[in-house]
Coordinates of N, CA, C and O and ligand atoms in Angstrom, one line a residue:
M154 N 25.8 -15.0 -1.2 CA 25.4 -14.6 0.0 C 25.6 -13.5 0.8 O 26.1 -12.1 0.4
S155 N 24.9 -13.4 1.8 CA 24.3 -12.5 2.6 C 23.9 -12.3 3.6 O 23.0 -13.8 4.3
N156 N 23.4 -11.8 5.0 CA 23.3 -11.9 6.3 C 21.9 -10.7 6.0 O 22.0 -9.8 5.0
S157 N 20.6 -10.8 6.6 CA 20.0 -9.5 6.8 C 19.9 -8.7 7.0 O 19.4 -8.0 6.7
E158 N 21.0 -8.1 7.7 CA 21.3 -7.1 8.4 C 21.8 -6.2 7.3 O 21.8 -5.0 6.5
H159 N 23.1 -7.1 6.3 CA 23.7 -5.8 5.4 C 23.7 -7.0 4.4 O 24.8 -7.8 4.5
P160 N 22.6 -6.7 3.3 CA 23.3 -8.2 1.8 C 24.3 -7.6 1.2 O 24.9 -6.2 1.3
V161 N 24.9 -8.4 0.3 CA 26.0 -8.2 -0.8 C 25.5 -6.8 -1.5 O 24.6 -7.0 -2.0
G162 N 26.3 -6.5 -1.6 CA 26.6 -5.1 -2.1 C 25.6 -4.2 -2.3 O 25.4 -2.9 -2.0
S163 N 25.2 -3.9 -0.6 CA 24.8 -2.6 0.3 C 25.5 -1.8 0.8 O 26.6 -2.5 1.5
G164 N 25.2 -0.4 0.8 CA 26.8 0.4 1.5 C 25.7 1.0 2.2 O 24.7 0.6 3.4
G165 N 25.8 2.5 2.5 CA 25.4 3.5 3.5 C 25.5 2.8 4.7 O 26.6 2.5 5.4
P166 N 24.7 3.5 5.5 CA 23.5 3.6 5.0 C 23.1 5.3 4.5 O 23.8 6.2 4.5
L167 N 22.3 5.6 4.1 CA 22.0 6.8 3.3 C 21.4 7.6 4.0 O 20.3 7.7 5.0
R168 N 21.8 8.7 4.2 CA 22.0 10.2 5.3 C 20.0 10.6 4.2 O 20.7 11.4 3.2
L169 N 19.5 10.7 5.3 CA 18.0 11.1 4.4 C 16.7 12.6 5.3 O 17.1 11.7 6.7
R170 N 17.3 13.3 4.8 CA 16.4 14.4 5.7 C 15.1 14.3 4.9 O 14.5 14.8 4.1
R171 N 13.8 14.4 5.8 CA 12.3 14.4 5.5 C 11.9 16.4 5.7 O 12.0 16.3 7.0
L172 N 11.8 16.5 4.3 CA 11.4 18.2 4.6 C 9.9 18.3 5.3 O 9.4 19.3 5.2
D173 N 9.2 17.4 4.5 CA 8.0 17.0 5.1 C 7.5 16.0 5.7 O 7.4 14.8 5.1
P174 N 7.5 16.4 6.8 CA 7.4 14.8 7.8 C 5.9 14.1 7.6 O 5.9 12.7 8.5
G175 N 5.0 14.9 6.6 CA 3.4 13.9 6.6 C 3.8 12.8 5.6 O 3.1 11.9 5.5
L176 N 4.8 12.4 5.0 CA 5.1 11.7 4.5 C 6.2 10.6 5.1 O 7.2 10.7 5.5
P177 N 5.7 9.5 4.6 CA 7.0 8.1 5.3 C 8.0 8.1 4.8 O 8.4 9.1 3.4
V178 N 8.9 8.0 4.9 CA 10.5 7.6 4.8 C 10.7 6.6 3.9 O 10.2 5.7 4.0
P179 N 11.1 7.2 2.7 CA 11.2 6.1 1.9 C 12.1 5.2 2.2 O 12.8 5.1 2.8
S180 N 11.6 4.2 1.2 CA 12.2 2.4 1.5 C 12.3 1.5 0.3 O 11.5 2.4 -0.9
R181 N 12.6 0.6 0.0 CA 12.9 -0.8 -0.7 C 11.8 -1.1 -0.9 O 11.2 -1.6 0.5
A182 N 11.2 -1.5 -1.6 CA 9.8 -2.3 -1.4 C 10.0 -4.0 -1.1 O 9.8 -4.0 -0.5
H183 N 11.1 -4.1 -1.7 CA 11.8 -5.4 -1.8 C 13.2 -5.2 -0.9 O 13.9 -4.6 -1.7
P184 N 13.3 -5.8 0.0 CA 15.1 -5.9 0.5 C 16.2 -5.2 -0.6 O 17.4 -4.8 0.1
S185 N 16.1 -6.5 -1.5 CA 17.5 -6.2 -2.4 C 16.4 -5.7 -4.0 O 17.5 -5.8 -4.6
D186 N 15.5 -4.6 -3.6 CA 14.9 -3.9 -4.9 C 16.5 -2.8 -4.6 O 16.9 -2.5 -4.1
A187 N 16.9 -3.0 -6.4 CA 17.7 -1.8 -6.0 C 17.2 -0.4 -6.2 O 17.9 0.4 -5.3
G188 N 16.2 0.2 -5.9 CA 15.6 1.6 -5.9 C 14.4 1.8 -4.6 O 14.3 1.1 -4.2
I189 N 14.8 3.1 -4.3 CA 14.6 3.5 -3.1 C 13.0 4.4 -3.4 O 13.2 5.3 -4.1
D190 N 11.8 3.9 -3.1 CA 10.9 4.7 -3.8 C 10.8 5.6 -3.1 O 10.5 6.0 -2.1
L191 N 10.5 7.0 -4.0 CA 10.7 8.5 -3.4 C 8.7 8.7 -3.3 O 8.2 8.2 -4.8
Y192 N 8.2 9.6 -2.9 CA 7.1 10.0 -3.0 C 6.7 10.9 -3.4 O 7.3 12.1 -3.2
S193 N 5.3 11.3 -3.7 CA 4.9 12.9 -4.3 C 4.5 13.4 -2.7 O 4.2 12.9 -2.0
A194 N 5.1 14.4 -3.0 CA 4.9 15.3 -1.7 C 3.7 16.6 -2.2 O 3.0 17.6 -1.2
E195 N 3.1 16.6 -3.6 CA 2.1 17.4 -3.5 C 1.1 16.4 -4.6 O 1.5 15.0 -4.7
D196 N -0.4 17.1 -4.5 CA -1.2 16.4 -5.6 C -1.0 17.5 -7.3 O -0.7 18.4 -7.0
C197 N -1.4 16.6 -8.2 CA -1.0 17.2 -9.6 C -1.6 16.1 -10.3 O -2.1 14.9 -10.4
E198 N -2.3 17.1 -11.5 CA -2.7 16.8 -12.7 C -1.8 16.8 -14.2 O -2.0 17.7 -14.4
L199 N -1.3 15.8 -15.0 CA -0.8 15.9 -15.7 C -1.3 15.4 -17.2 O -2.1 14.5 -16.9
A200 N -1.8 16.5 -18.0 CA -2.6 16.2 -18.9 C -1.7 15.4 -19.8 O -0.3 15.6 -20.1
P201 N -2.4 14.7 -21.3 CA -1.0 14.2 -22.3 C -0.2 15.2 -22.9 O -0.4 16.6 -22.9
G202 N 0.9 14.6 -23.1 CA 2.5 15.7 -23.1 C 2.3 16.5 -22.3 O 3.7 17.2 -22.3
Q203 N 2.2 17.0 -20.5 CA 2.4 17.5 -20.2 C 3.5 17.1 -19.2 O 3.3 16.2 -19.0
R204 N 4.4 18.3 -18.8 CA 5.5 18.3 -17.4 C 5.4 18.7 -16.7 O 4.9 19.6 -16.5
S205 N 5.9 18.4 -15.7 CA 5.8 19.0 -14.2 C 6.8 18.6 -13.3 O 7.2 17.5 -12.9
L206 N 7.7 19.6 -13.0 CA 8.7 18.9 -11.6 C 7.9 19.5 -10.2 O 7.6 19.8 -9.3
V207 N 7.7 18.0 -9.1 CA 7.3 17.4 -8.9 C 8.6 17.4 -7.0 O 9.4 16.3 -7.4
G208 N 7.4 17.6 -6.1 CA 8.6 17.4 -5.1 C 8.4 16.3 -4.2 O 7.2 15.4 -4.3
T209 N 9.4 16.0 -4.0 CA 9.2 14.5 -2.7 C 9.6 14.6 -1.4 O 9.6 14.0 -0.5
G210 N 10.1 15.8 -1.2 CA 10.1 15.9 0.4 C 11.0 15.6 1.0 O 11.2 15.6 2.3
V211 N 12.2 15.3 0.2 CA 13.2 14.8 1.4 C 14.6 15.3 0.5 O 14.6 15.9 -0.6
S212 N 15.0 15.4 1.3 CA 16.6 16.1 0.6 C 17.9 14.5 1.4 O 17.4 13.8 2.3
V213 N 18.7 14.5 1.0 CA 20.0 13.2 0.9 C 21.4 13.9 0.7 O 21.5 15.2 0.3
A214 N 22.4 13.0 1.8 CA 23.6 13.3 1.7 C 23.8 12.2 1.4 O 24.2 11.1 1.9
I215 N 24.7 12.3 0.0 CA 25.4 10.9 -1.1 C 26.9 11.6 -0.9 O 27.3 12.2 -1.0
P216 N 27.5 10.0 -0.5 CA 28.8 10.9 0.1 C 29.2 10.9 -1.1 O 29.3 10.2 -2.6
E217 N 30.6 11.4 -1.3 CA 31.2 12.1 -3.2 C 32.0 10.1 -3.4 O 32.2 9.3 -2.4
G218 N 31.9 10.0 -4.9 CA 32.0 8.5 -5.2 C 30.8 8.2 -5.7 O 31.1 6.6 -6.1
Y219 N 29.5 9.2 -5.7 CA 28.4 8.3 -5.6 C 27.9 9.0 -6.0 O 28.3 10.4 -5.8
A220 N 26.6 8.6 -6.6 CA 25.6 9.6 -6.8 C 24.4 8.8 -7.2 O 24.3 7.9 -7.2
G221 N 23.2 9.5 -6.7 CA 21.5 9.3 -7.2 C 21.1 9.6 -8.3 O 21.1 10.5 -8.9
L222 N 20.8 8.5 -8.7 CA 19.8 8.2 -9.9 C 18.5 8.4 -10.2 O 18.3 7.5 -9.4
V223 N 17.6 9.4 -10.1 CA 16.0 8.7 -9.8 C 15.3 8.7 -11.5 O 15.4 8.8 -12.8
H224 N 14.9 6.9 -11.5 CA 14.3 6.7 -12.6 C 12.9 6.7 -12.4 O 12.7 6.4 -11.1
P225 N 12.1 6.6 -13.5 CA 11.3 6.0 -13.1 C 10.5 4.9 -13.3 O 11.2 4.1 -12.5
R226 N 9.4 4.6 -12.6 CA 8.4 3.6 -12.3 C 8.2 2.6 -13.0 O 7.4 3.5 -14.1
S227 N 8.7 1.5 -13.2 CA 7.6 0.9 -14.8 C 6.5 0.2 -14.4 O 6.0 0.8 -15.8
G228 N 5.9 0.4 -13.6 CA 4.8 -0.1 -14.0 C 3.9 1.3 -13.8 O 2.3 1.2 -15.1
L229 N 4.4 2.2 -13.6 CA 3.3 3.6 -13.9 C 3.4 4.0 -15.3 O 3.1 4.6 -16.2
A230 N 5.0 3.9 -15.8 CA 5.2 3.6 -17.2 C 4.2 2.9 -18.3 O 4.2 3.3 -19.2
A231 N 4.2 1.5 -18.1 CA 3.8 1.1 -18.9 C 1.8 0.8 -18.9 O 1.8 0.4 -20.0
R232 N 1.3 1.5 -17.3 CA -0.1 1.8 -17.5 C -0.6 2.8 -18.1 O -1.7 3.1 -17.7
A233 N -0.4 3.8 -17.6 CA -0.6 5.2 -17.4 C 0.3 5.9 -18.8 O 0.4 7.3 -18.8
G234 N 1.8 5.6 -19.0 CA 2.5 6.4 -19.8 C 3.4 7.7 -18.9 O 4.2 8.4 -19.7
L235 N 3.5 6.8 -18.0 CA 4.4 8.1 -16.7 C 6.0 8.2 -16.8 O 6.1 7.0 -16.4
S236 N 6.3 9.5 -16.7 CA 8.0 8.6 -17.6 C 8.8 9.9 -16.9 O 8.0 10.9 -16.3
I237 N 10.0 10.3 -17.1 CA 11.0 11.2 -16.4 C 12.0 11.8 -17.4 O 12.1 11.0 -17.8
V238 N 11.0 13.4 -17.7 CA 11.9 13.8 -18.7 C 13.1 13.5 -19.1 O 14.0 13.3 -20.1
N239 N 14.0 14.0 -18.0 CA 15.4 13.7 -17.6 C 16.3 11.9 -17.4 O 16.8 12.2 -17.2
A240 N 15.5 11.4 -17.7 CA 15.7 9.9 -17.3 C 16.8 8.8 -17.7 O 16.9 9.1 -18.5
P241 N 17.4 8.7 -16.3 CA 17.5 9.0 -15.0 C 18.3 10.3 -14.5 O 19.2 10.6 -14.8
G242 N 17.4 11.1 -13.6 CA 17.9 12.2 -13.2 C 18.8 11.9 -12.1 O 19.1 11.1 -11.3
T243 N 19.8 12.8 -12.5 CA 21.1 12.6 -11.3 C 21.2 13.8 -10.2 O 21.1 15.1 -10.6
V244 N 21.5 13.0 -8.8 CA 21.8 13.4 -7.5 C 23.1 13.5 -7.4 O 23.6 12.9 -7.3
D245 N 23.6 15.2 -7.5 CA 25.0 15.0 -6.9 C 25.2 14.7 -5.9 O 24.4 15.3 -4.6
A246 N 26.1 14.2 -5.4 CA 27.0 13.4 -3.9 C 27.0 15.2 -3.0 O 26.2 15.4 -2.0
G247 N 27.2 16.5 -3.5 CA 26.9 17.8 -2.8 C 25.8 18.4 -2.6 O 25.7 19.4 -2.4
Y248 N 24.5 17.8 -3.4 CA 23.3 18.3 -3.7 C 22.7 18.1 -2.2 O 22.4 17.3 -2.0
R249 N 22.1 19.2 -1.6 CA 21.9 18.9 -0.2 C 19.6 19.4 -0.5 O 19.2 19.8 0.8
G250 N 19.7 20.1 -1.9 CA 17.9 20.6 -1.7 C 17.5 19.3 -1.8 O 17.6 18.1 -1.6
E251 N 15.9 19.6 -2.2 CA 14.9 18.9 -2.3 C 15.1 18.0 -3.1 O 15.5 18.4 -4.2
I252 N 15.2 16.8 -3.5 CA 15.2 15.5 -4.2 C 13.7 16.4 -6.0 O 12.5 16.3 -4.7
K253 N 13.9 16.8 -6.8 CA 12.1 16.6 -7.0 C 11.9 15.8 -8.2 O 14.0 15.8 -9.0
V254 N 11.7 15.4 -8.8 CA 11.0 14.6 -10.4 C 10.7 15.3 -11.3 O 9.6 15.3 -11.3
N255 N 11.0 15.6 -12.6 CA 10.5 16.0 -13.5 C 9.5 15.2 -14.7 O 10.4 14.3 -15.5
L256 N 8.5 14.7 -13.7 CA 7.8 14.1 -14.5 C 6.9 14.0 -15.7 O 6.7 15.4 -16.3
V257 N 6.8 13.6 -16.3 CA 6.0 13.5 -18.1 C 5.2 13.1 -19.0 O 5.1 11.6 -18.1
N258 N 3.8 13.0 -18.9 CA 2.8 12.4 -19.3 C 3.1 12.4 -21.1 O 2.7 12.7 -21.7
L259 N 3.1 10.6 -20.7 CA 3.5 10.1 -22.5 C 2.5 10.0 -23.0 O 2.6 9.2 -24.2
D260 N 1.3 9.6 -22.6 CA -0.1 9.0 -22.6 C 0.1 10.3 -23.7 O -0.4 10.9 -23.8
P261 N -0.8 9.6 -25.1 CA -1.5 10.5 -26.0 C -3.1 11.0 -25.5 O -3.1 11.8 -26.7
S262 N -3.0 10.4 -24.6 CA -4.9 10.6 -24.7 C -4.9 10.8 -22.9 O -6.4 11.4 -22.7
E263 N -4.4 10.3 -22.4 CA -5.6 10.1 -21.0 C -4.3 11.1 -20.3 O -3.4 11.1 -20.2
P264 N -4.7 12.0 -19.2 CA -4.7 12.3 -18.4 C -3.9 11.2 -17.0 O -4.7 10.2 -16.8
V265 N -2.7 11.9 -16.3 CA -2.4 11.5 -15.4 C -2.5 12.0 -13.8 O -1.9 13.1 -13.9
R266 N -3.3 11.6 -13.2 CA -3.4 12.0 -11.8 C -2.1 11.4 -10.4 O -2.1 10.3 -10.5
I267 N -1.4 12.2 -9.9 CA -0.5 12.5 -8.6 C -0.9 12.8 -8.0 O -1.6 13.9 -7.4
G268 N -1.2 11.6 -6.4 CA -1.7 12.1 -5.2 C -0.5 12.4 -4.5 O 0.1 11.8 -4.7
R269 N -0.6 13.2 -3.7 CA 0.4 13.2 -2.3 C 0.6 12.0 -1.5 O -0.5 10.9 -1.4
G270 N 1.6 11.6 -1.8 CA 2.2 10.3 -1.2 C 2.1 8.9 -2.1 O 2.1 7.9 -1.1
D271 N 1.6 9.1 -2.8 CA 1.9 8.3 -4.3 C 3.4 8.4 -4.8 O 4.7 8.8 -4.6
R272 N 3.5 6.5 -5.1 CA 5.1 6.7 -5.1 C 5.8 6.4 -6.7 O 4.8 6.0 -7.2
I273 N 6.2 8.2 -6.8 CA 6.3 8.5 -8.3 C 7.7 8.3 -9.3 O 7.8 8.1 -10.1
A274 N 8.8 7.6 -8.3 CA 10.2 7.4 -8.7 C 10.6 6.5 -7.8 O 10.5 6.4 -6.9
Q275 N 11.9 6.6 -8.4 CA 12.8 5.4 -7.6 C 14.6 6.7 -7.6 O 14.9 6.2 -8.5
L276 N 15.0 5.8 -6.4 CA 16.0 6.6 -6.1 C 17.5 5.3 -6.0 O 17.4 4.7 -5.2
L277 N 18.1 5.5 -7.4 CA 19.1 4.5 -7.2 C 20.6 5.3 -6.5 O 21.0 5.9 -7.1
I278 N 21.3 4.7 -5.4 CA 22.7 5.1 -5.6 C 23.8 4.6 -5.9 O 24.2 2.9 -6.2
Q279 N 24.4 4.8 -7.2 CA 25.4 4.2 -7.6 C 27.4 4.4 -7.7 O 27.1 6.2 -7.1
R280 N 27.8 3.9 -7.9 CA 29.2 4.0 -8.0 C 29.7 5.3 -8.7 O 29.3 4.8 -9.6
V281 N 30.4 6.7 -8.5 CA 30.6 6.9 -9.7 C 32.3 7.3 -10.2 O 32.4 7.4 -8.5
E282 N 33.1 7.5 -10.8 CA 34.1 7.8 -11.1 C 34.1 9.2 -11.5 O 33.9 10.0 -12.4
L283 N 35.4 9.4 -10.6 CA 35.5 11.3 -10.9 C 36.7 11.2 -11.7 O 37.0 11.2 -10.9
W284 N 36.4 11.7 -13.2 CA 37.7 11.7 -14.2 C 37.8 13.1 -14.6 O 37.0 13.9 -14.5
D285 N 39.3 13.5 -14.4 CA 39.4 14.9 -15.2 C 39.1 14.3 -16.7 O 39.4 13.4 -17.1
V286 N 39.4 15.8 -17.4 CA 39.7 15.4 -18.5 C 40.2 16.5 -19.4 O 40.7 17.5 -19.0
I287 N 41.5 15.5 -20.3 CA 42.2 16.5 -20.5 C 41.8 16.5 -22.3 O 41.8 15.1 -22.7
E288 N 42.4 17.3 -23.3 CA 42.3 17.7 -24.5 C 43.4 17.2 -25.2 O 45.0 16.9 -24.5
V289 N 43.3 16.1 -26.2 CA 44.3 14.9 -27.0 C 44.0 16.0 -28.1 O 42.6 16.0 -28.8
H290 N 44.6 15.3 -29.3 CA 44.3 15.2 -30.6 C 43.9 14.5 -31.5 O 42.8 15.0 -32.6
E291 N 44.3 13.5 -31.0 CA 43.8 12.0 -32.0 C 43.2 11.3 -31.1 O 43.9 11.3 -29.9
L292 N 42.1 10.4 -31.4 CA 41.3 9.6 -30.8 C 42.4 8.0 -30.8 O 42.9 7.9 -32.0
D293 N 42.4 6.6 -29.8 CA 42.7 5.1 -30.4 C 42.0 5.2 -31.8 O 40.7 5.3 -31.5
E294 N 42.6 3.9 -32.7 CA 41.7 3.9 -33.7 C 40.9 2.4 -33.1 O 41.7 2.0 -32.4
T295 N 39.8 2.2 -33.3 CA 39.3 1.6 -33.2 C 38.1 0.7 -33.6 O 38.2 1.2 -35.3
D296 N 37.9 -0.6 -33.9 CA 36.8 -1.4 -35.1 C 35.8 -0.7 -35.6 O 35.1 -0.5 -36.5
R297 N 34.7 0.0 -34.6 CA 33.7 0.7 -34.7 C 34.1 2.3 -35.3 O 33.0 3.1 -36.1
G298 N 35.2 3.0 -35.0 CA 35.3 3.9 -35.2 C 34.2 4.9 -35.6 O 33.7 5.2 -34.1
E299 N 34.1 5.0 -35.9 CA 32.7 6.6 -36.0 C 31.4 6.2 -36.0 O 30.6 7.3 -36.0
R300 N 30.9 4.5 -36.0 CA 29.8 4.6 -36.6 C 29.1 4.7 -35.6 O 29.5 3.7 -34.4
G301 N 27.9 4.3 -35.6 CA 27.1 4.5 -34.3 C 25.4 4.5 -35.3 O 25.3 4.9 -36.0
H302 N 24.4 4.8 -33.7 CA 23.6 5.1 -33.9 C 22.2 4.1 -35.3 O 22.2 5.1 -36.1
G303 N 22.5 3.0 -34.8 CA 21.6 2.1 -35.2 C 22.9 1.6 -36.9 O 22.0 0.6 -37.5
S304 N 24.1 2.0 -36.9 CA 25.0 1.0 -37.6 C 25.0 0.0 -37.7 O 25.4 -0.7 -38.9
T305 N 24.4 -0.6 -36.3 CA 24.5 -2.1 -37.2 C 23.5 -2.7 -37.1 O 22.9 -3.7 -37.7
G306 N 22.4 -2.1 -37.4 CA 20.8 -2.6 -37.9 C 20.1 -3.4 -36.9 O 20.5 -2.7 -35.7
G307 N 19.5 -4.7 -37.5 CA 19.0 -5.2 -36.3 C 17.2 -4.7 -36.2 O 16.5 -5.2 -35.1
H308 N 16.8 -3.8 -36.5 CA 15.2 -3.6 -36.7 C 15.3 -2.8 -38.7 O 16.2 -1.9 -38.7
H309 N 14.2 -3.3 -39.1 CA 13.8 -2.3 -40.5 C 13.6 -1.2 -40.6 O 14.3 -0.5 -41.6
R310 N 13.5 -0.3 -39.6 CA 13.9 0.9 -39.9 C 15.1 1.5 -39.6 O 15.4 2.9 -40.3
L311 N 16.0 0.2 -39.7 CA 17.4 0.9 -39.3 C 18.7 0.7 -40.3 O 19.4 0.9 -40.8
T312 N 17.8 -0.2 -41.8 CA 18.6 -0.2 -42.9 C 18.2 0.7 -44.0 O 17.3 2.0 -43.9
Ligands
LIG176 O1 15.5 14.8 -11.1 C1 16.5 15.3 -10.7 C2 17.9 16.0 -11.3 C3 18.3 16.7 -10.1 N1 18.4 16.9 -8.8 C4 18.8 18.3 -8.6 C5 20.0 17.3 -7.6 C6 21.0 18.1 -8.4 O2 22.5 17.8 -8.1 C7 20.7 19.2 -9.0 C8 21.4 19.0 -10.2 O3 21.2 18.8 -11.6 P1 21.7 18.3 -12.5 O4 23.1 18.9 -12.6 O5 21.2 17.4 -13.6 O6 21.2 19.7 -13.9 P2 21.4 21.0 -14.0 O7 20.6 21.7 -14.6 O8 23.0 20.8 -15.0 O9 22.2 22.7 -13.2 P3 23.3 22.6 -12.3 O10 23.3 23.9 -13.2 O11 22.4 22.8 -11.3 O12 24.2 21.5 -12.1 O13 19.4 19.2 -9.4 C9 17.0 16.5 -9.0 O14 16.7 17.2 -7.5 N2 16.1 15.8 -9.8

C-alpha cells in the first residue's frame, strides 16, 4: 500500500547540499528504487585495474540511527567492469563532507571513461543500530561454531 507522496518504506526527506550546482540534484530513477543515483563531478579515465576517488558534488545530513551506503551500479559493473573498492562505502550520519566514490576498473583489458554528470554509484539510506561493545570471555555455543568460509560447500572449489 502506498500513496504517491510517501511510498511505504520512505523516510526523509534527505537533506542534501549541492557543492557543484552545475550537476542535477541526485534522485531515484524510479520512485520505488532503493538507490539515489550519484553523479560524477569530474571527468576521468580508469585504466584496467586502476582506482580513483571521484567526487559526487554533494554532501548530505543523514539522521542519527541511519547510514548512507554507496553501492555500485550493476549495469556499469556488468558492461564495463566498474566497481567500488570499498563497496558498499559507508557514509556516517555525522559526515558533512562531499560524498566520494572509490571507483575501480576491474576489466582486465579495457579502460573505463567517466564523464562529469555520469551516474556512477547509488546511495542507499538504511537504518542502523548503534551498539556498545562489551568484552566477554566466552561466547554462547551454536551448531555452526567456528566453521565458515565455504564450510557448507556448494561449489567444486569448496570441496
Ligand atoms: O564510499 C565512501 C565511504 C565514506 N565516505 C565518507 C563518509 C564517511 O562518513 C567518511 C568516513 O568513512 P569510513 O569510516 O568508511 O572511512 P575510514 O577510512 O574509517 O575513515 P575515518 O577514520 O575518517 O572514519 O568518509 C565517502 O564519502 N564515500
